Coordinates of C-alpha atoms and ligand atoms in Angstrom, one line a residue:
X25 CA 21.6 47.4 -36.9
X26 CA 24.3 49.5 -37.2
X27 CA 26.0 50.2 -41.0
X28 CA 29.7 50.6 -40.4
X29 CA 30.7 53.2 -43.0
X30 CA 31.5 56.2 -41.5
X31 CA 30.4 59.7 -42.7
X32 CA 32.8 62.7 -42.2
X33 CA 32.7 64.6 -38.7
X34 CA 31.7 67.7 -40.2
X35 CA 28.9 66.1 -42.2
X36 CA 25.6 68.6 -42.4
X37 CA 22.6 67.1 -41.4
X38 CA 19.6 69.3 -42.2
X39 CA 16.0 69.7 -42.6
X40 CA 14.0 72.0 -45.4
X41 CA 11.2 74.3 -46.1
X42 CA 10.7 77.1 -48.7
X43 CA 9.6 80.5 -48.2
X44 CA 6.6 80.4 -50.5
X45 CA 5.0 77.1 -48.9
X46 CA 5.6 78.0 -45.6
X47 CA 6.1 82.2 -44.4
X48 CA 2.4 82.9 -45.6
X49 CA 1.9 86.3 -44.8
X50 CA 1.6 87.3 -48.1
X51 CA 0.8 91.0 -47.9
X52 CA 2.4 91.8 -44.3
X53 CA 5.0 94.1 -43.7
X54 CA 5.2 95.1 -47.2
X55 CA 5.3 91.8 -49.1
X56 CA 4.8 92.2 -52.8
X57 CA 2.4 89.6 -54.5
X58 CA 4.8 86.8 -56.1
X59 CA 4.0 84.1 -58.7
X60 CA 3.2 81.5 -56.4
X61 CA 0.4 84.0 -54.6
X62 CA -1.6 83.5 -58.0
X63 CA -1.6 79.4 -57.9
X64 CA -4.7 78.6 -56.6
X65 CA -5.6 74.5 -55.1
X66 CA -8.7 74.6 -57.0
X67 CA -9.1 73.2 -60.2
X68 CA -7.6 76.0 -62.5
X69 CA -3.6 75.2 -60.4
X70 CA -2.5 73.0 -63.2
X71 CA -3.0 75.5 -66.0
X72 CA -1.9 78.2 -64.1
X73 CA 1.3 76.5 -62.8
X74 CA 2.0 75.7 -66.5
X75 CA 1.8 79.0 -67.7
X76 CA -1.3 78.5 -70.1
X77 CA -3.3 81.0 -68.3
X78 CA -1.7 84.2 -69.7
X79 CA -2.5 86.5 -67.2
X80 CA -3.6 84.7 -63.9
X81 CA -5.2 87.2 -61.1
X82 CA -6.7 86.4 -57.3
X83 CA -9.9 85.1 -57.3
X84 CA -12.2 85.2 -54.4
X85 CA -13.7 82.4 -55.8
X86 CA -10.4 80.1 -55.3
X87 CA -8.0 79.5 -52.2
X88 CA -4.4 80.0 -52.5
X89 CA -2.4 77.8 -50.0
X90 CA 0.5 80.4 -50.0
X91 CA -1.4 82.9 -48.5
X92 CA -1.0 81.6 -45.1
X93 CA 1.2 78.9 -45.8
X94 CA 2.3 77.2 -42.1
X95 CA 2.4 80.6 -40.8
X96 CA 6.3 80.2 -40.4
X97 CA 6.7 84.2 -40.7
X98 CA 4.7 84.4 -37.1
X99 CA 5.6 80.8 -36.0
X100 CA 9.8 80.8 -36.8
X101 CA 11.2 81.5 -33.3
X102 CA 9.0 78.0 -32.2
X103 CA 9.9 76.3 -35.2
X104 CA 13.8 76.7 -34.6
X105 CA 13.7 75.9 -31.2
X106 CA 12.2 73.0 -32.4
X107 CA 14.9 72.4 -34.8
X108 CA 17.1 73.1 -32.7
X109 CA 15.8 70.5 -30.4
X110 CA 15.4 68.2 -33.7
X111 CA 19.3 68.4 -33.6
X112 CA 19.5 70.3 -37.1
X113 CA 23.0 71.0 -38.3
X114 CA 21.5 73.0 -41.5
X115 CA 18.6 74.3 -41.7
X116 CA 17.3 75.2 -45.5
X117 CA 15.1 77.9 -46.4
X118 CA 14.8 80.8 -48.9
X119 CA 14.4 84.5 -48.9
X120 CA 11.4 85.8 -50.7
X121 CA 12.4 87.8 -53.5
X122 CA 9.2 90.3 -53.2
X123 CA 9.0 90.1 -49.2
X124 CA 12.5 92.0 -49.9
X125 CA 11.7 93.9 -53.1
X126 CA 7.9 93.8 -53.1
X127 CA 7.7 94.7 -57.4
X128 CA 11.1 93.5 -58.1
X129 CA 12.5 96.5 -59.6
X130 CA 12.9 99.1 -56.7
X131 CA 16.5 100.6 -56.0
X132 CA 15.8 100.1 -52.1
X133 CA 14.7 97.2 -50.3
X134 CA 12.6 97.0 -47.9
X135 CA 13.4 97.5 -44.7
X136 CA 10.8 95.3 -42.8
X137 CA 12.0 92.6 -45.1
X138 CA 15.5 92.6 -44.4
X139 CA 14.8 92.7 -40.7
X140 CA 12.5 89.3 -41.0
X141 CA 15.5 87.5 -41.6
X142 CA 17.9 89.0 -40.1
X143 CA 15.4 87.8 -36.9
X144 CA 15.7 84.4 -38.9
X145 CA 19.0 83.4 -39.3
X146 CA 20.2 85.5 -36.1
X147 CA 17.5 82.8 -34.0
X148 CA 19.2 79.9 -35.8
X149 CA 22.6 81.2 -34.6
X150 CA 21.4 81.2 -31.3
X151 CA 21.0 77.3 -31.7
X152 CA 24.3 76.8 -33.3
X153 CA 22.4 75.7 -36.5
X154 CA 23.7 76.7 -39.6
X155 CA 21.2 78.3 -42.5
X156 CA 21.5 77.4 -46.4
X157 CA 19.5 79.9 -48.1
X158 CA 18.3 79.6 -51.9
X159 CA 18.0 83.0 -53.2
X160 CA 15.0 81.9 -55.1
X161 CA 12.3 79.0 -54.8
X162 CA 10.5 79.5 -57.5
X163 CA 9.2 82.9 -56.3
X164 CA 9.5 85.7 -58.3
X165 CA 7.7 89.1 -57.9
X166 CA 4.5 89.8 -59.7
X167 CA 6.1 93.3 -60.5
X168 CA 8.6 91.7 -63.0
X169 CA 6.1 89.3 -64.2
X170 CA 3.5 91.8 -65.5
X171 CA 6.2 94.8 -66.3
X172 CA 8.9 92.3 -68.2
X173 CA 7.2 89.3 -68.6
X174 CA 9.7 87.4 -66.1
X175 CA 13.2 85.8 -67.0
X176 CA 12.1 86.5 -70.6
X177 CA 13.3 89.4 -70.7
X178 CA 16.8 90.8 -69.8
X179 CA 16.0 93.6 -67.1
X180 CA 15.3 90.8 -64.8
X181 CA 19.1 90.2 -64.7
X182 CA 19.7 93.1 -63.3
X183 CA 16.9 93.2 -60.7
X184 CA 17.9 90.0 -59.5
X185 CA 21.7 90.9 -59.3
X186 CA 20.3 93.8 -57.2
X187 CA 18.4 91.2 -54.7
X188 CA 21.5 89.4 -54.7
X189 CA 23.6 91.9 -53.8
X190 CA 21.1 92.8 -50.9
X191 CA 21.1 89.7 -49.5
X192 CA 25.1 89.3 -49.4
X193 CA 25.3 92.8 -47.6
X194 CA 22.2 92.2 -45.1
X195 CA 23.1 88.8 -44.5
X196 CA 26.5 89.0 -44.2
X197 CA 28.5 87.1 -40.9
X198 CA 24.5 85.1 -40.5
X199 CA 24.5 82.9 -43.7
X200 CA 27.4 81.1 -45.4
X201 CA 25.9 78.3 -47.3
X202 CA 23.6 79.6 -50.9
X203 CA 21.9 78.5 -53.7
X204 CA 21.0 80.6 -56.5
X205 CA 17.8 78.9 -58.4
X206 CA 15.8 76.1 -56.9
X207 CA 15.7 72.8 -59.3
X208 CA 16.5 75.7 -62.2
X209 CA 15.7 72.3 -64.6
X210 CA 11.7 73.2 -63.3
X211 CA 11.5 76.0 -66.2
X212 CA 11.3 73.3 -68.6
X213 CA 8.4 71.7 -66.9
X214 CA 6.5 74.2 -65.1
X215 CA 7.1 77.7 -66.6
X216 CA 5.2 79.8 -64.5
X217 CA 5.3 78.4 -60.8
X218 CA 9.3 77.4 -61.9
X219 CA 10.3 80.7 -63.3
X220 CA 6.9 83.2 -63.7
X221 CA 6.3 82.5 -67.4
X222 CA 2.9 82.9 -68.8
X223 CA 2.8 82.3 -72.6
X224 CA 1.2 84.5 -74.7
X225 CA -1.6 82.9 -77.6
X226 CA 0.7 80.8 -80.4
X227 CA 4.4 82.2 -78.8
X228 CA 7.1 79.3 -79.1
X229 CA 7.4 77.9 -75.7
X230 CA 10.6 76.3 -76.2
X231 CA 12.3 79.8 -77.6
X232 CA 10.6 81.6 -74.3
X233 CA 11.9 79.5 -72.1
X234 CA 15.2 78.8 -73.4
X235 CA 16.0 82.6 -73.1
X236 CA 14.7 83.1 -70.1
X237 CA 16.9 80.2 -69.0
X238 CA 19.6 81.8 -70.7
X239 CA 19.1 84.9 -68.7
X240 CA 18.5 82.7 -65.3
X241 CA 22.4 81.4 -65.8
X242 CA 23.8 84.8 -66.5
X243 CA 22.0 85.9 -63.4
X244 CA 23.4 82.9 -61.3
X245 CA 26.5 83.3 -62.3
X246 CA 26.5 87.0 -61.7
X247 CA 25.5 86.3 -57.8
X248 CA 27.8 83.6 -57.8
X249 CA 30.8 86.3 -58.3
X250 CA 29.1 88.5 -55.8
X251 CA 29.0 86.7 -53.3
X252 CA 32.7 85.4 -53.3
X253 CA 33.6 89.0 -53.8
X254 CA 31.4 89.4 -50.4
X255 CA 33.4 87.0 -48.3
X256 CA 35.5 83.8 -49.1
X257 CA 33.5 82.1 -46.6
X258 CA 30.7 82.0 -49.0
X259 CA 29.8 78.9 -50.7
X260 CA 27.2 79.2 -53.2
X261 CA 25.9 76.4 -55.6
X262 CA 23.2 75.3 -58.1
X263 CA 20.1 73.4 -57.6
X264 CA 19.2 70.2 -59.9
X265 CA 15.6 68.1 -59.5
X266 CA 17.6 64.9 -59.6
X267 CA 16.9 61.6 -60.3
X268 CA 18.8 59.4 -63.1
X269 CA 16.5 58.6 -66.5
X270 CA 16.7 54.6 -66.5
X271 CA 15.7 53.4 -70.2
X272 CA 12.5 50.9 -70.1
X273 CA 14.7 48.7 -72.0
X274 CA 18.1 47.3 -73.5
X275 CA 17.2 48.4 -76.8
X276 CA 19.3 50.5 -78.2
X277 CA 16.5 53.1 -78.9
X278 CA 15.7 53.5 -75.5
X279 CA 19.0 53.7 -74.2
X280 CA 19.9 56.8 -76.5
X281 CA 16.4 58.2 -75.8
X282 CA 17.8 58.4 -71.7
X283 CA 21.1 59.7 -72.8
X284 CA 18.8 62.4 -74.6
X285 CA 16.7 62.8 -71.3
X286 CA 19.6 63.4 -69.2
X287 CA 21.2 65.9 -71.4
X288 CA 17.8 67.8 -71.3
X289 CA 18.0 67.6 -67.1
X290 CA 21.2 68.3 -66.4
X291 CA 21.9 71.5 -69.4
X292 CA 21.4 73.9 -67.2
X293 CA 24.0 72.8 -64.4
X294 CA 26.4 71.6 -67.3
X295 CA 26.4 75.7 -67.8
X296 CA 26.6 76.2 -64.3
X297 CA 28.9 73.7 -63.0
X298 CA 31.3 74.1 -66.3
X299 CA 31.0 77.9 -67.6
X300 CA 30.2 77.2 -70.6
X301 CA 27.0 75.7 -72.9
X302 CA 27.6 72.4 -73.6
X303 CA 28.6 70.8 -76.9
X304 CA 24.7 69.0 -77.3
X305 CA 23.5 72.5 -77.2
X306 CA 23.6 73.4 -81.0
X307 CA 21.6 70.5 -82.0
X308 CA 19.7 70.5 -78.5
X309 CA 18.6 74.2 -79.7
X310 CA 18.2 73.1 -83.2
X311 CA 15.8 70.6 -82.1
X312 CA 13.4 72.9 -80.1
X313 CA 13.6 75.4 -82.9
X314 CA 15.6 77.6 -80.2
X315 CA 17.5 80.6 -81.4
X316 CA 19.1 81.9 -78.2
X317 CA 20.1 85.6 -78.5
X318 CA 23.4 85.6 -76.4
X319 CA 25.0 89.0 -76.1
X320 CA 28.8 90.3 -75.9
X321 CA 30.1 89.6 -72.5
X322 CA 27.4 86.5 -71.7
X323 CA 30.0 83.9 -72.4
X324 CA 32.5 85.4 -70.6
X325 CA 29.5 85.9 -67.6
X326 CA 28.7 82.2 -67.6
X327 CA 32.8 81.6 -66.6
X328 CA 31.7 81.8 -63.3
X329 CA 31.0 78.4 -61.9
X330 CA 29.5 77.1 -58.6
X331 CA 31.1 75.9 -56.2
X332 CA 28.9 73.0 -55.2
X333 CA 26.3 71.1 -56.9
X334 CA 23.4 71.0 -54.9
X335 CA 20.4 68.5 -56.1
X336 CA 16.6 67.0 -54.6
X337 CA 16.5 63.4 -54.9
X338 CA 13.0 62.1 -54.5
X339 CA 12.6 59.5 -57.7
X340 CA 14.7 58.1 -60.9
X341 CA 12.6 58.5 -64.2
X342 CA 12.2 56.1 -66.5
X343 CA 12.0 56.4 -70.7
X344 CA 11.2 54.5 -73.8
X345 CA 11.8 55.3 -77.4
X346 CA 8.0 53.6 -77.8
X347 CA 5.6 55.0 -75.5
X348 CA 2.5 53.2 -76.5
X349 CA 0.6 51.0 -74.2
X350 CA 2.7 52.2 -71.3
X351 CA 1.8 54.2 -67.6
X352 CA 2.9 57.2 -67.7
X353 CA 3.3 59.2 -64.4
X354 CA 4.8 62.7 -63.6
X355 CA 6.5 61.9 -60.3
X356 CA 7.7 65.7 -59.3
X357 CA 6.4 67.1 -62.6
X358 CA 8.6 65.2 -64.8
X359 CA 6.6 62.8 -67.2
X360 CA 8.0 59.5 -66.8
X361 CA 7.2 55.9 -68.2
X362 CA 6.1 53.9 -65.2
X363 CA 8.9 51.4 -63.9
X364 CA 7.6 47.5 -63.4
X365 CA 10.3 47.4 -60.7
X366 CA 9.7 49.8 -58.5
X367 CA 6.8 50.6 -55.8
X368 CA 5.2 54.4 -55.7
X369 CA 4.3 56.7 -53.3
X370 CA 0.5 57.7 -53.0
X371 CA 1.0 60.4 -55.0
X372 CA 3.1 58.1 -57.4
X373 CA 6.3 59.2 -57.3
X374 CA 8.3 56.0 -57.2
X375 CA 10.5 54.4 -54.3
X376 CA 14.2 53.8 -55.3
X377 CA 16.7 54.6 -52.9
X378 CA 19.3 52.8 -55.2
X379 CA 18.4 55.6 -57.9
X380 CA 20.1 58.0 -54.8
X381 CA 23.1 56.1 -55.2
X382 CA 22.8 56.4 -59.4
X383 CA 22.3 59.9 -59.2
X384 CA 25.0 60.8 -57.1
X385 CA 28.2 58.6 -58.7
X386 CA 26.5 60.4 -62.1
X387 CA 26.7 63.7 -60.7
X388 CA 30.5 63.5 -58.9
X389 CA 31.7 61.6 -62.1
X390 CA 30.1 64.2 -64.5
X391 CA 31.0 67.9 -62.4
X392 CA 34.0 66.5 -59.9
X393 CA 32.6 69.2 -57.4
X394 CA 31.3 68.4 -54.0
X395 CA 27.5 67.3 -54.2
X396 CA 25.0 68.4 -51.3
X397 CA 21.5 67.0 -51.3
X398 CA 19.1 69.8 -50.1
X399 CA 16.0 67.5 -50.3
X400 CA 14.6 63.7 -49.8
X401 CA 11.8 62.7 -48.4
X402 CA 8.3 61.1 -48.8
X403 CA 5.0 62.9 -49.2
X404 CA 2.6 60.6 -47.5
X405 CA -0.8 61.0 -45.8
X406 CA -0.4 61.2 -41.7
X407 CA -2.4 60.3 -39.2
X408 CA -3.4 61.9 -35.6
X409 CA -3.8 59.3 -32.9
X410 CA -6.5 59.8 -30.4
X411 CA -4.0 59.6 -27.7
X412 CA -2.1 62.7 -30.5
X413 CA 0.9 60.1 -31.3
X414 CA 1.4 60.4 -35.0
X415 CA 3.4 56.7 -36.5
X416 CA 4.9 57.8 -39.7
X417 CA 7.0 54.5 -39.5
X418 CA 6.6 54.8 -43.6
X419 CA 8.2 57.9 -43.6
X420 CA 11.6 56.4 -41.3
X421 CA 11.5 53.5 -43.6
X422 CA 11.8 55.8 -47.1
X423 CA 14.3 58.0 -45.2
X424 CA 16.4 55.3 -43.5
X425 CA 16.7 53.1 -47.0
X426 CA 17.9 56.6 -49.3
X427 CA 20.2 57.4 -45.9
X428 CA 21.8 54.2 -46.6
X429 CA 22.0 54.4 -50.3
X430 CA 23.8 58.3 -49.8
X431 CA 25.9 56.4 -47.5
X432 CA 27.3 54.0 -49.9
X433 CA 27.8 56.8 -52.6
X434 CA 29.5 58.4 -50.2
X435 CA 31.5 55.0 -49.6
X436 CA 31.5 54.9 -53.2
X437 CA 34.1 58.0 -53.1
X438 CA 31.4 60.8 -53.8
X439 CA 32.0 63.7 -52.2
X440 CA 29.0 65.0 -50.0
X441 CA 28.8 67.8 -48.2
X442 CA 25.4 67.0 -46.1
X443 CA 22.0 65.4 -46.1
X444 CA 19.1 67.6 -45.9
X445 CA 15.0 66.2 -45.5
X446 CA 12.3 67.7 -47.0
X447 CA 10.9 69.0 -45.1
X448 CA 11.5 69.7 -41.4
X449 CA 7.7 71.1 -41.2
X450 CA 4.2 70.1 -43.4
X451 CA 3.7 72.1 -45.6
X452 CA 2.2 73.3 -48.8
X453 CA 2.6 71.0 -51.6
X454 CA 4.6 72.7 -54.8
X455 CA 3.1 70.5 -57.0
X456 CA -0.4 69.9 -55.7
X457 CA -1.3 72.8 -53.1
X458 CA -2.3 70.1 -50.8
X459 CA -1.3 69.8 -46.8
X460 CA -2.2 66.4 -47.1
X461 CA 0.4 65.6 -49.2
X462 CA 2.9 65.6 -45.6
X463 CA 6.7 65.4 -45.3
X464 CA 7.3 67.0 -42.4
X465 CA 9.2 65.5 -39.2
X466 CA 7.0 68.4 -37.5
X467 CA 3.1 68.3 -38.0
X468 CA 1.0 71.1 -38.8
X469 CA -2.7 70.9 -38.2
X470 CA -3.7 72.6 -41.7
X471 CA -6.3 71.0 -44.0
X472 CA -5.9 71.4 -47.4
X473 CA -9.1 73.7 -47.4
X474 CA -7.0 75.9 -45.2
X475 CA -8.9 75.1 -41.9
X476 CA -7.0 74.3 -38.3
X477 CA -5.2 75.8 -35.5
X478 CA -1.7 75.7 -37.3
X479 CA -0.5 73.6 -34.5
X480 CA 3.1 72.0 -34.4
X481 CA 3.2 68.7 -33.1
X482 CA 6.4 66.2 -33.3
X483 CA 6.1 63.2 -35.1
X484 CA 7.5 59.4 -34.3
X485 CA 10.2 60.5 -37.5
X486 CA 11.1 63.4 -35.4
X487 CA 12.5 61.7 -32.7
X488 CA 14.3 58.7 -35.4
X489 CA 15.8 61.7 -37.4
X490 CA 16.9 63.3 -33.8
X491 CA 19.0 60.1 -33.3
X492 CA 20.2 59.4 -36.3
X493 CA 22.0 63.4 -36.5
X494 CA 22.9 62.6 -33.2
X495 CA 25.0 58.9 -34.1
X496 CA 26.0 61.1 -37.6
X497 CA 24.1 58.8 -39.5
X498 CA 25.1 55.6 -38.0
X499 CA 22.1 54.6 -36.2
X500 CA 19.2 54.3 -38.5
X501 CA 16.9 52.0 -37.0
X502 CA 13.9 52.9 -35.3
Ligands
BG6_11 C1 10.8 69.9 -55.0 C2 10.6 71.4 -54.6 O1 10.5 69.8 -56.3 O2 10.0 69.0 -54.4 C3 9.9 71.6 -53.3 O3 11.9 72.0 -54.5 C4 8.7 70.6 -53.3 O4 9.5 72.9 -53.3 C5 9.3 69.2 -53.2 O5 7.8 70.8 -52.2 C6 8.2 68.1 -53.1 O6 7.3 68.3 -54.0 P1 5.7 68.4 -53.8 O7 5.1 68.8 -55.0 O8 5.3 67.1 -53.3 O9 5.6 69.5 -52.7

């Protein structure tokens, strides 16, 4: 079938990974040890990733998927070819703050890092295929964590201004297309695999991480100056977990409890996207028992807006003011009520390509800046043929139906500037440390005990996505 609306010549088709689920490589070439490196799969991961374990070390005793990741930092020059032959426009990825400044805090970076993607991006340019780079995926060094306590504290700023600036310089005439903080809304749900916050015994969460939100903005805005002053080429946005908070009912009580949902999701990109905190933040603050310590000059700092809002779209959420006797799930981390309408994933993340659609006339109507979605996809469990075929027709089926929703936002009069799949590769599940847990149009053979040969292989998906780059996202059937 073909769908006659028409996306935009230029449109960028992409495909994602991130550097902590996928470079491994953890100590090589100078690497510091970052947050993630301390998450194990085991049974402590939740507690860790939520920041309840105040000072999380390396166990033998545990595996820690990031460690070896896919092996993209060995792998990368196969992997782009095979991008390139996937017919990627973008490809997303993101630096690794400690592979560059290994505690965080040095005046030099290193050297050995800088080169690493320089190899990167240069090899993409070979292919014609554009990188998108997030300055951070929820990465940060260990150095900062154990010395400042993370974003808490206000020296971070600084360090991170310091990486930014690097990366401008280094990367300069390779990479055109940023992002400063991956889904930046994270903090609120995952303090320490989001943003490196451990709590200490009986500390007010909501204060901590409130600052060291506060002091994330002042530090995206700060890059976002940079790197304009850098080159006008450069186009740098934020980066939302999206996905629209239905209420459960027409009751009133519900309805204002999703207003007050979305207010919570999208603070941090009303700061980013407008320049300034916005007018629910007193009573927001108030709330929370947050008393944000804002000094002179961070006002004026936060004037500097984005210039696109970047978002992932895997799920819409769903609230009630009454949440007895109802399933609750936590479809990418954020606790939802379950929706009678709508099918889940394995892992329970629910199915609703119209929620794409939601999301992004919200977003356009609310910021009037172009949108770009830098992940959608499905995590799904994958099977090897004997013959080596791998069928994810599941996977086509979930991308093809939120394609066509985009599409008719698009038609809708929402400004898009590309489509980018997570992910291009398996990889290491952020939320669950699994492989098995696949999204991949490229499989890796890696168990989620960290056995196999690493292997890439090409999914049936691979060769769908292929075309539908190819007809610019008019041919979606298989
Ligand atoms: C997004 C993250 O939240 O969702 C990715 O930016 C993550 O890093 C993706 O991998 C899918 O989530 P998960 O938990 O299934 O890997």
């Amino acid at each position: 079938m073909i769908h006659d609306f028409k996306l935009p010549e230029n449109f960028l088709w992409g495909a994602a990974i991130s550097a902590n689920q996928a470079e491994g490589a953890f100590q090589e070439d100078g690497r510091g040890i970052s947050n993630i490196d301390l998450i194990p799969h085991g049974q402590q991961r939740m507690a860790v990733k939520l920041g309840n374990i105040t000072h999380p070390k390396i166990l033998s005793s545990e595996y820690y998927p990031s460690h070896d990741g896919i092996d993209f930092y060995h792998r990368y020059k196969e992997d782009i070819a095979l991008m390139a032959e996937l017919g990627l426009k973008v490809f997303r990825t993101s630096i690794s703050w400690s592979r560059l400044f290994p505690n965080g805090d040095e005046r030099e970076a290193n050297p050995k890092g800088i080169a690493f993607y320089q190899n990167v991006f240069t090899e993409c340019k070979k292919y014609g295929i554009e990188p998108l780079v997030t300055l951070c995926h929820f990465d940060i060094p260990m150095g900062l964590i154990i010395k400042y306590g993370s974003w808490r504290n206000r020296k971070v700023i600084d360090c991170f201004v310091r990486y930014a600036d690097t990366c401008f310089r280094e990367f300069s005439g390779l990479v055109k297309y940023w992002l400063t903080f991956n889904e930046i809304n994270i903090v609120l749900h995952s303090p320490f695999s989001g943003a490196g916050i451990a709590f200490e015994e009986g500390e007010n969460k909501n204060q901590t991480i409130y600052q060291a939100a506060h002091h994330m903005l002042l530090a995206s805005a700060m890059a976002v100056k940079l790197a304009h002053r850098y080159s006008a080429d450069n186009q740098i946005g934020c980066m939302l977990a999206g996905g629209s908070f239905y209420p459960y009912s027409c009751n009133p009580l519900d309805v204002w409890e999703s207003v007050k949902k979305e207010q919570e999701n999208l603070f941090f990109i009303d700061v980013q996207a407008r320049g300034h905190y916005p007018s629910y933040a007193k009573k927001l603050f108030a709330e929370k028992g947050v008393h944000l310590i804002i000094e002179d000059g961070d006002l004026d700092t936060l004037k500097t807006t984005v210039d696109f809002i970047s978002f992932s779209y895997y799920a819409s959420r769903c609230v009630s003011s009454d949440i007895n006797n109802k399933v609750i799930n936590d479809g990418n981390v954020v606790r939802s009520v379950e929706n009678p309408y709508l099918q889940a994933s394995d892992w329970g993340w629910v199915i609703d390509p119209l929620g794409l659609r939601i999301t992004m006339n919200q977003l356009y109507d609310r910021y009037q800046k172009p949108l770009f979605l830098v992940e959608n996809g499905l995590g799904a469990k994958d099977v090897v043929e004997e013959n080596g075929d791998i069928f994810d027709s599941y996977r086509i089926d979930y991308l093809k139906r939120h394609i066509e929703a985009m599409k008719d936002a698009v038609e809708d009069g929402v400004e898009l500037m590309g489509y980018i799949a997570w992910s291009c590769l398996d990889l290491v599940s952020a939320s669950t440390g699994e492989m098995s847990k696949r999204y991949g149009f490229i499989y890796v053979d890696k168990e989620d005990n960290g056995s196999g040969t690493f292997s890439r292989k090409k999914k049936k998906s691979f060769y769908w996505y292929q075309k539908v780059i190819k007809s610019n996202g008019t041919v979606l059937d298989i």
